[in-house]
Short mmCIF file of C-alpha atoms in Angstrom, two decimals:
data_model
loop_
_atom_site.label_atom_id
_atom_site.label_comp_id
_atom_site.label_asym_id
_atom_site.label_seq_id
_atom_site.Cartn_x
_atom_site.Cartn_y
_atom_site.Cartn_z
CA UNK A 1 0.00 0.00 0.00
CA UNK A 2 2.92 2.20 0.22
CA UNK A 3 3.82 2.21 -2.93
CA UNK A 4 0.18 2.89 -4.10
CA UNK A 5 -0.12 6.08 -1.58
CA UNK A 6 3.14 7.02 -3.26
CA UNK A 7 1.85 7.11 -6.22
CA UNK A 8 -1.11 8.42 -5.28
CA UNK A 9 0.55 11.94 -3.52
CA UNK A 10 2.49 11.77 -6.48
CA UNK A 11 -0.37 12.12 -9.11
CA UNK A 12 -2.18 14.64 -7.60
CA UNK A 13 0.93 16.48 -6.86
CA UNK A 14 1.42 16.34 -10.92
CA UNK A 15 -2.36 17.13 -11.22
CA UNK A 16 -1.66 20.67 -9.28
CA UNK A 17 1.09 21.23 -10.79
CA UNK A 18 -0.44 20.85 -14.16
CA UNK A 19 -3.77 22.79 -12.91
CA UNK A 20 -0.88 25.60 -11.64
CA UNK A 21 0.39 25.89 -14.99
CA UNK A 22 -2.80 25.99 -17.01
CA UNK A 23 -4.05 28.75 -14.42
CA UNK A 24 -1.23 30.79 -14.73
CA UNK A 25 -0.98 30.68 -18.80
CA UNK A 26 -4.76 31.71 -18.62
CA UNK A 27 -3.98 34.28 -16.39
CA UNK A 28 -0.82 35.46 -18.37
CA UNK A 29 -2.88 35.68 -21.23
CA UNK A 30 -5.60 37.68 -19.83
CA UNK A 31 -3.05 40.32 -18.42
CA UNK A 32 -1.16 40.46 -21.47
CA UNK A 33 -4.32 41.36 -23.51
CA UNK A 34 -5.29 44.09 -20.82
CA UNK A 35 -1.43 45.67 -20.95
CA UNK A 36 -2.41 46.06 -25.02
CA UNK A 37 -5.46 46.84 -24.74
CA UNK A 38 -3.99 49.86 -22.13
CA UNK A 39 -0.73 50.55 -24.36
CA UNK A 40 -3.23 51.10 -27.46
CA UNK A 41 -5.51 53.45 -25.54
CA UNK A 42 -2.11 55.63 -24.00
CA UNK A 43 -0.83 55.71 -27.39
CA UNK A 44 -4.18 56.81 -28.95
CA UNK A 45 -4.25 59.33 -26.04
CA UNK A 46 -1.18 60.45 -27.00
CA UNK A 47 -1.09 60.72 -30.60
CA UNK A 48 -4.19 62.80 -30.09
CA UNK A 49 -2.44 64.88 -27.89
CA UNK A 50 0.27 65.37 -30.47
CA UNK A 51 -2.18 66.31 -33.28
CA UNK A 52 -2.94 68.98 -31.19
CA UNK A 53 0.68 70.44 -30.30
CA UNK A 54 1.07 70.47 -34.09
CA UNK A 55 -2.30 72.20 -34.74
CA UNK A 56 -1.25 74.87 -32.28
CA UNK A 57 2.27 75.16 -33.72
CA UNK A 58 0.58 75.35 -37.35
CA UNK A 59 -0.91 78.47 -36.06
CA UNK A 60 1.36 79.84 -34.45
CA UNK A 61 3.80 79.64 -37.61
CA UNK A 62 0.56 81.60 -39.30
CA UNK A 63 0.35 84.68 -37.10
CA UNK A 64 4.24 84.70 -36.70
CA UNK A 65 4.13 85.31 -41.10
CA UNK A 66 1.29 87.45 -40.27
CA UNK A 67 3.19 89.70 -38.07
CA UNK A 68 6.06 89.36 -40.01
CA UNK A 69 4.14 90.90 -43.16
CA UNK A 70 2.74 93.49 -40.56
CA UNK A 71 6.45 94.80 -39.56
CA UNK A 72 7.69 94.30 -43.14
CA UNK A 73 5.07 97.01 -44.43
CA UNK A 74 5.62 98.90 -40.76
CA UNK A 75 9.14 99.12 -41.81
CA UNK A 76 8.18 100.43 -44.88
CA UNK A 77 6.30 103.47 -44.06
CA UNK A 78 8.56 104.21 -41.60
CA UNK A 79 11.80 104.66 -44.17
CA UNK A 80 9.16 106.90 -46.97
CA UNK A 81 8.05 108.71 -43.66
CA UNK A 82 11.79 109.62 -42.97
CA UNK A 83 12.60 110.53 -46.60
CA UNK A 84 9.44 112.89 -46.30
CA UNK A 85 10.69 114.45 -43.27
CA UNK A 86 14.17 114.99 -44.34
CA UNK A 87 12.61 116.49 -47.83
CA UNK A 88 10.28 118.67 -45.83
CA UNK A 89 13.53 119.94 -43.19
CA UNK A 90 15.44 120.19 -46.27
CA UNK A 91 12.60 122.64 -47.44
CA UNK A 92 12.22 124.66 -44.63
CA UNK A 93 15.63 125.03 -44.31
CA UNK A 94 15.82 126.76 -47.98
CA UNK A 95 12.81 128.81 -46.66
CA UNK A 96 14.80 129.86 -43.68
CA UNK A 97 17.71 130.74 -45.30
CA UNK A 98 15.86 133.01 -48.09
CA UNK A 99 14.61 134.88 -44.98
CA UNK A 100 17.65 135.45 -43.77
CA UNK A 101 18.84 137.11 -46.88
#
């Protein structure tokens, strides 16, 4: 009978073991599909977030042209109003000087 209570403790010690195994490859399994399923959602997340950084930077790089136009033309009226100015001193500097005489 010894040997047969050997045996016996033996097989179900295989049969947990086995039932251990299975369990945990289930388990594994399960886990390893919730860890994608949650690195495809933070990725989403992210990518989204993304899209919108390079929305924002899209306009940003159109009201930086904008207000690069805007000082271009600034810069422009500010060198024909100096030329005006220095014609109209220029002016009243020949007026000045035919009063003078």
């Amino acid at each position: 009978m010894e040997i047969g209570i050997g045996f016996l403790v033996t097989g179900i010690g295989l049969l947990c073991t086995v039932t251990g195994l299975i369990i945990g490859f289930f388990t594994f399994s399960r886990n390893r599909d919730k860890d994608v399923k949650s690195d495809a959602a933070e990725t989403a997340s992210i990518t989204t977030k993304l899209d919108h950084i390079g929305q924002s930077v899209d306009s940003i790089r159109i009201d930086l042209k904008a207000s690069d136009q805007r000082w271009t033309n600034l810069s422009g009226t500010v060198i024909r109003i100096d030329e005006s100015t220095k014609q109209a001193h220029k002016r009243i500097d020949k007026i000045e000087k035919k009063g003078e005489v």
